[in-house]
Amino acid sequence: MREAEDASGAGAPPALPRLLLIADGFASGRGEGPLAQTPERVRKLAAEAVATGVRWVMLRDHAADDAVFFRAAGRVVERLRDITPEVRIAVNRRPETARRLRADLHVGARGSALGVGSMVANALETAAVVGVSAHVPDEIAQAAASGASYALFSPVYRTSSHPEAAPAGLARLRAACEAAPEAFPVLALGGLTPSRVAECRAAGAHGIAVLSAILDAHRPARAVQGFLDAVSA
C-alpha cells in the first residue's frame, strides 16, 4: 500500500510524506554487541522500506567522517532513487553532501552555537528544503519563521535510542504543533509505534519519524506496512 501524501499546505514542500524513516548508521553501522547492525544491513533495510512504500528517508550517521558519509550516501541515494524517483532524501547535518546529491538538508537545534534562525538561513544556502530537529515549541516557531520546511519534535515517548531522555508527551507535542504556522509540518519522533500514530496526529502532528521501530523490527517489512497503514488512516 502506497503512503498517502499531503500537498495541501501552502509553503510546505510538495507531497511531503507523513512517514519519515531515519536510516541511522547507514555509513558506519549502528548498535553494539549481538544487536549491532552493519552499514550494509541499514542500507538494505532502507531499500526494503522504500520498496514497501516509504517515500521519505533521512541519512544520518554521527560516527562517520565526511568522506565515508559521502561515499555511502552516494550509493544509497542511487539505490533508493532506482527503486522510485519519487523518494525524498534528507541528509542530516552534512550540507556539502546534500548539495552534491541534490537532497534535502536536516539540521539540529540542540547543541548548535547558532540560533535557530541563523542555522536555518545558513542551511537554505545549500538546500531548498530544510528540516530542523526541535525539542521545545519555541524552536519550532523560530524555525518556521526563518524559512524551514518542517520540524521533528522529540522525544514524544521514551525511546530505546535515547533512554536517558525524558519523554515530552502528547501535551507538549500539541503545544509544539500549535506554535507552528498552520501550514508548517511537525513530525513526532521518539518511541513511535503504529498504535501511537493516531494520538500524535490528533495532537496536530503532520506525521511521524521512525528509527528503531523499523530498523530493529523482527519483520521490518511488516513494521513498515503497519506504519504506512496507520499514517494513511
mmCIF file of C-alpha atoms in Angstrom:
data_model
loop_
_atom_site.group_PDB
_atom_site.id
_atom_site.type_symbol
_atom_site.label_atom_id
_atom_site.label_comp_id
_atom_site.label_asym_id
_atom_site.label_seq_id
_atom_site.Cartn_x
_atom_site.Cartn_y
_atom_site.Cartn_z
ATOM 1 C CA MET A 1 0.000 0.000 0.000
ATOM 2 C CA ARG A 2 1.417 3.376 -1.035
ATOM 3 C CA GLU A 3 1.639 6.046 1.627
ATOM 4 C CA ALA A 4 -0.864 8.840 1.419
ATOM 5 C CA GLU A 5 0.853 12.175 0.822
ATOM 6 C CA ASP A 6 -0.272 15.700 1.579
ATOM 7 C CA ALA A 7 0.456 18.592 -0.736
ATOM 8 C CA SER A 8 -2.235 20.918 0.549
ATOM 9 C CA GLY A 9 -0.231 23.160 2.881
ATOM 10 C CA ALA A 10 0.881 26.465 1.432
ATOM 11 C CA GLY A 11 4.580 26.900 1.941
ATOM 12 C CA ALA A 12 5.181 23.189 2.540
ATOM 13 C CA PRO A 13 7.247 21.114 0.131
ATOM 14 C CA PRO A 14 5.033 19.342 -2.410
ATOM 15 C CA ALA A 15 3.928 15.846 -1.429
ATOM 16 C CA LEU A 16 5.678 15.869 1.936
ATOM 17 C CA PRO A 17 5.049 12.334 3.230
ATOM 18 C CA ARG A 18 3.657 11.573 6.665
ATOM 19 C CA LEU A 19 6.246 8.870 7.438
ATOM 20 C CA LEU A 20 9.985 9.530 7.621
ATOM 21 C CA LEU A 21 12.461 6.684 8.089
ATOM 22 C CA ILE A 22 15.734 7.714 9.736
ATOM 23 C CA ALA A 23 18.452 5.437 8.318
ATOM 24 C CA ASP A 24 20.803 5.850 11.265
ATOM 25 C CA GLY A 25 24.268 4.311 10.921
ATOM 26 C CA PHE A 26 23.965 3.737 7.177
ATOM 27 C CA ALA A 27 27.667 4.613 6.695
ATOM 28 C CA SER A 28 29.342 3.107 9.781
ATOM 29 C CA GLY A 29 26.770 0.776 11.319
ATOM 30 C CA ARG A 30 24.691 1.065 14.460
ATOM 31 C CA GLY A 31 24.427 -0.544 17.876
ATOM 32 C CA GLU A 32 26.774 -2.803 19.786
ATOM 33 C CA GLY A 33 27.084 -6.475 20.652
ATOM 34 C CA PRO A 34 24.750 -9.121 19.212
ATOM 35 C CA LEU A 35 22.204 -6.480 18.160
ATOM 36 C CA ALA A 36 24.731 -4.435 16.154
ATOM 37 C CA GLN A 37 23.910 -3.784 12.506
ATOM 38 C CA THR A 38 26.415 -3.334 9.709
ATOM 39 C CA PRO A 39 26.058 -0.309 7.440
ATOM 40 C CA GLU A 40 25.139 -2.698 4.630
ATOM 41 C CA ARG A 41 22.267 -4.004 6.762
ATOM 42 C CA VAL A 42 20.967 -0.497 7.441
ATOM 43 C CA ARG A 43 21.133 0.356 3.742
ATOM 44 C CA LYS A 44 19.325 -2.869 2.862
ATOM 45 C CA LEU A 45 16.563 -2.098 5.353
ATOM 46 C CA ALA A 46 16.172 1.404 3.916
ATOM 47 C CA ALA A 47 15.861 -0.024 0.423
ATOM 48 C CA GLU A 48 13.294 -2.583 1.564
ATOM 49 C CA ALA A 49 11.308 0.160 3.296
ATOM 50 C CA VAL A 50 11.211 2.251 0.125
ATOM 51 C CA ALA A 51 10.219 -0.812 -1.918
ATOM 52 C CA THR A 52 7.370 -1.358 0.569
ATOM 53 C CA GLY A 53 6.102 2.210 0.212
ATOM 54 C CA VAL A 54 8.163 4.622 2.326
ATOM 55 C CA ARG A 55 8.746 7.813 0.368
ATOM 56 C CA TRP A 56 10.981 9.779 2.721
ATOM 57 C CA VAL A 57 14.347 8.685 4.123
ATOM 58 C CA MET A 58 16.835 10.620 6.221
ATOM 59 C CA LEU A 59 20.504 9.615 6.031
ATOM 60 C CA ARG A 60 22.065 10.057 9.471
ATOM 61 C CA ASP A 61 25.391 8.843 10.840
ATOM 62 C CA HIS A 62 27.099 10.878 13.537
ATOM 63 C CA ALA A 63 30.066 8.485 13.750
ATOM 64 C CA ALA A 64 31.141 8.605 10.092
ATOM 65 C CA ASP A 65 33.615 11.190 8.823
ATOM 66 C CA ASP A 66 32.626 13.346 5.864
ATOM 67 C CA ALA A 67 34.355 11.215 3.227
ATOM 68 C CA VAL A 68 32.856 7.938 4.445
ATOM 69 C CA PHE A 69 29.447 9.569 4.806
ATOM 70 C CA PHE A 70 29.522 10.961 1.269
ATOM 71 C CA ARG A 71 30.592 7.695 -0.359
ATOM 72 C CA ALA A 72 27.925 5.703 1.459
ATOM 73 C CA ALA A 73 25.280 8.357 0.812
ATOM 74 C CA GLY A 74 26.011 8.322 -2.900
ATOM 75 C CA ARG A 75 25.465 4.563 -3.050
ATOM 76 C CA VAL A 76 22.281 4.537 -1.022
ATOM 77 C CA VAL A 77 20.743 7.537 -2.799
ATOM 78 C CA GLU A 78 21.314 5.898 -6.178
ATOM 79 C CA ARG A 79 19.774 2.671 -4.896
ATOM 80 C CA LEU A 80 16.703 4.346 -3.432
ATOM 81 C CA ARG A 81 16.105 6.525 -6.478
ATOM 82 C CA ASP A 82 16.386 3.445 -8.679
ATOM 83 C CA ILE A 83 13.535 1.905 -6.680
ATOM 84 C CA THR A 84 11.438 5.032 -7.181
ATOM 85 C CA PRO A 85 12.385 8.548 -8.274
ATOM 86 C CA GLU A 86 9.586 9.824 -6.011
ATOM 87 C CA VAL A 87 11.540 9.174 -2.820
ATOM 88 C CA ARG A 88 12.607 12.222 -0.822
ATOM 89 C CA ILE A 89 16.118 12.075 0.617
ATOM 90 C CA ALA A 90 17.150 14.231 3.565
ATOM 91 C CA VAL A 91 20.788 14.408 4.632
ATOM 92 C CA ASN A 92 21.419 15.005 8.320
ATOM 93 C CA ARG A 93 23.910 17.795 9.125
ATOM 94 C CA ARG A 94 26.133 17.358 6.053
ATOM 95 C CA PRO A 95 25.411 20.375 3.829
ATOM 96 C CA GLU A 96 28.036 19.589 1.200
ATOM 97 C CA THR A 97 26.724 16.051 0.773
ATOM 98 C CA ALA A 98 23.168 17.370 0.491
ATOM 99 C CA ARG A 99 24.251 19.852 -2.166
ATOM 100 C CA ARG A 100 26.207 17.324 -4.230
ATOM 101 C CA LEU A 101 23.433 14.718 -4.098
ATOM 102 C CA ARG A 102 20.611 17.218 -4.715
ATOM 103 C CA ALA A 103 18.996 16.191 -1.452
ATOM 104 C CA ASP A 104 17.162 17.984 1.336
ATOM 105 C CA LEU A 105 19.134 19.078 4.414
ATOM 106 C CA HIS A 106 18.221 18.443 8.047
ATOM 107 C CA VAL A 107 19.839 20.358 10.896
ATOM 108 C CA GLY A 108 19.597 20.172 14.688
ATOM 109 C CA ALA A 109 18.850 22.968 17.103
ATOM 110 C CA ARG A 110 20.215 21.348 20.256
ATOM 111 C CA GLY A 111 23.895 21.995 20.852
ATOM 112 C CA SER A 112 24.208 24.443 17.962
ATOM 113 C CA ALA A 113 26.310 27.550 18.521
ATOM 114 C CA LEU A 114 23.996 29.362 16.101
ATOM 115 C CA GLY A 115 20.489 30.493 16.870
ATOM 116 C CA VAL A 116 17.745 28.581 15.107
ATOM 117 C CA GLY A 117 17.164 31.430 12.663
ATOM 118 C CA SER A 118 20.827 31.720 11.655
ATOM 119 C CA MET A 119 21.134 27.955 11.404
ATOM 120 C CA VAL A 120 18.184 27.717 9.012
ATOM 121 C CA ALA A 121 19.406 30.679 6.969
ATOM 122 C CA ASN A 122 22.799 29.007 6.506
ATOM 123 C CA ALA A 123 21.141 25.714 5.551
ATOM 124 C CA LEU A 124 18.941 27.394 2.943
ATOM 125 C CA GLU A 125 22.099 28.362 1.067
ATOM 126 C CA THR A 126 22.606 24.643 0.418
ATOM 127 C CA ALA A 127 19.127 23.139 0.021
ATOM 128 C CA ALA A 128 15.670 24.400 -0.851
ATOM 129 C CA VAL A 129 14.047 22.038 1.664
ATOM 130 C CA VAL A 130 15.436 22.335 5.195
ATOM 131 C CA GLY A 131 14.224 20.484 8.263
ATOM 132 C CA VAL A 132 15.003 21.193 11.911
ATOM 133 C CA SER A 133 15.167 18.962 14.987
ATOM 134 C CA ALA A 134 13.362 20.702 17.844
ATOM 135 C CA HIS A 135 12.743 19.854 21.485
ATOM 136 C CA VAL A 136 10.729 22.856 22.684
ATOM 137 C CA PRO A 137 7.891 24.758 20.990
ATOM 138 C CA ASP A 138 9.913 27.976 20.679
ATOM 139 C CA GLU A 139 12.455 26.239 18.424
ATOM 140 C CA ILE A 140 9.668 25.200 16.065
ATOM 141 C CA ALA A 141 8.239 28.701 15.903
ATOM 142 C CA GLN A 142 11.692 30.139 15.183
ATOM 143 C CA ALA A 143 12.430 27.510 12.530
ATOM 144 C CA ALA A 144 9.175 28.178 10.712
ATOM 145 C CA ALA A 145 9.688 31.948 10.836
ATOM 146 C CA SER A 146 13.205 31.520 9.423
ATOM 147 C CA GLY A 147 12.087 29.567 6.364
ATOM 148 C CA ALA A 148 12.476 25.928 7.419
ATOM 149 C CA SER A 149 10.221 23.452 5.629
ATOM 150 C CA TYR A 150 9.357 21.135 8.531
ATOM 151 C CA ALA A 151 10.427 20.182 12.055
ATOM 152 C CA LEU A 152 10.888 16.965 14.013
ATOM 153 C CA PHE A 153 9.732 17.221 17.624
ATOM 154 C CA SER A 154 11.264 14.722 20.043
ATOM 155 C CA PRO A 155 11.192 12.654 22.097
ATOM 156 C CA VAL A 156 7.421 12.304 22.346
ATOM 157 C CA TYR A 157 7.626 8.903 24.070
ATOM 158 C CA ARG A 158 10.508 7.166 25.818
ATOM 159 C CA THR A 159 12.844 5.783 23.181
ATOM 160 C CA SER A 160 15.368 2.947 23.166
ATOM 161 C CA SER A 161 17.878 5.010 21.171
ATOM 162 C CA HIS A 162 17.966 7.742 23.866
ATOM 163 C CA PRO A 163 16.693 6.080 27.064
ATOM 164 C CA GLU A 164 18.087 8.880 29.208
ATOM 165 C CA ALA A 165 15.837 11.497 27.591
ATOM 166 C CA ALA A 166 12.590 12.246 29.417
ATOM 167 C CA PRO A 167 9.621 11.946 27.052
ATOM 168 C CA ALA A 168 7.862 15.187 26.201
ATOM 169 C CA GLY A 169 4.423 13.589 25.994
ATOM 170 C CA LEU A 170 1.386 14.436 23.930
ATOM 171 C CA ALA A 171 0.596 17.719 25.679
ATOM 172 C CA ARG A 172 3.976 19.197 24.726
ATOM 173 C CA LEU A 173 3.653 17.772 21.223
ATOM 174 C CA ARG A 174 0.341 19.589 20.922
ATOM 175 C CA ALA A 175 1.954 22.806 22.179
ATOM 176 C CA ALA A 176 4.752 22.401 19.640
ATOM 177 C CA CYS A 177 2.274 21.947 16.803
ATOM 178 C CA GLU A 178 0.278 24.957 17.971
ATOM 179 C CA ALA A 179 3.472 27.052 17.989
ATOM 180 C CA ALA A 180 3.914 26.434 14.257
ATOM 181 C CA PRO A 181 2.034 28.228 11.478
ATOM 182 C CA GLU A 182 -0.951 26.280 10.202
ATOM 183 C CA ALA A 183 0.789 25.039 7.052
ATOM 184 C CA PHE A 184 4.059 24.088 8.748
ATOM 185 C CA PRO A 185 4.514 20.306 9.152
ATOM 186 C CA VAL A 186 5.636 19.000 12.548
ATOM 187 C CA LEU A 187 6.561 15.325 12.792
ATOM 188 C CA ALA A 188 6.556 13.372 16.055
ATOM 189 C CA LEU A 189 9.729 11.413 16.814
ATOM 190 C CA GLY A 190 10.712 9.070 19.636
ATOM 191 C CA GLY A 191 9.131 5.809 20.762
ATOM 192 C CA LEU A 192 6.586 5.684 17.968
ATOM 193 C CA THR A 193 4.549 2.563 17.236
ATOM 194 C CA PRO A 194 1.680 2.193 14.755
ATOM 195 C CA SER A 195 -0.807 2.255 17.645
ATOM 196 C CA ARG A 196 0.507 5.669 18.742
ATOM 197 C CA VAL A 197 0.216 7.361 15.350
ATOM 198 C CA ALA A 198 -3.442 8.361 15.698
ATOM 199 C CA GLU A 199 -2.925 10.202 19.004
ATOM 200 C CA CYS A 200 0.067 12.075 17.574
ATOM 201 C CA ARG A 201 -1.976 13.117 14.563
ATOM 202 C CA ALA A 202 -4.819 14.160 16.876
ATOM 203 C CA ALA A 203 -2.312 16.351 18.730
ATOM 204 C CA GLY A 204 -1.628 18.174 15.473
ATOM 205 C CA ALA A 205 1.365 16.338 14.025
ATOM 206 C CA HIS A 206 1.569 16.167 10.248
ATOM 207 C CA GLY A 207 3.189 12.743 10.558
ATOM 208 C CA ILE A 208 5.876 10.737 12.322
ATOM 209 C CA ALA A 209 9.562 9.878 12.069
ATOM 210 C CA VAL A 210 10.742 6.362 12.912
ATOM 211 C CA LEU A 211 14.113 4.758 13.551
ATOM 212 C CA SER A 212 14.333 1.707 15.853
ATOM 213 C CA ALA A 213 10.750 0.552 15.367
ATOM 214 C CA ILE A 214 11.636 -0.298 11.753
ATOM 215 C CA LEU A 215 15.391 -0.889 11.774
ATOM 216 C CA ASP A 216 15.213 -3.215 14.807
ATOM 217 C CA ALA A 217 11.936 -4.906 13.943
ATOM 218 C CA HIS A 218 11.851 -8.713 13.719
ATOM 219 C CA ARG A 219 9.907 -8.328 10.474
ATOM 220 C CA PRO A 220 10.854 -4.907 9.066
ATOM 221 C CA ALA A 221 8.553 -5.040 6.050
ATOM 222 C CA ARG A 222 5.585 -5.804 8.293
ATOM 223 C CA ALA A 223 6.578 -2.951 10.596
ATOM 224 C CA VAL A 224 6.799 -0.573 7.634
ATOM 225 C CA GLN A 225 3.373 -1.636 6.423
ATOM 226 C CA GLY A 226 1.917 -1.113 9.880
ATOM 227 C CA PHE A 227 3.191 2.453 9.952
ATOM 228 C CA LEU A 228 2.053 3.146 6.396
ATOM 229 C CA ASP A 229 -1.443 1.901 7.224
ATOM 230 C CA ALA A 230 -1.509 3.992 10.412
ATOM 231 C CA VAL A 231 -0.473 7.268 8.762
ATOM 232 C CA SER A 232 -2.947 6.670 5.939
ATOM 233 C CA ALA A 233 -5.898 6.013 8.250
#
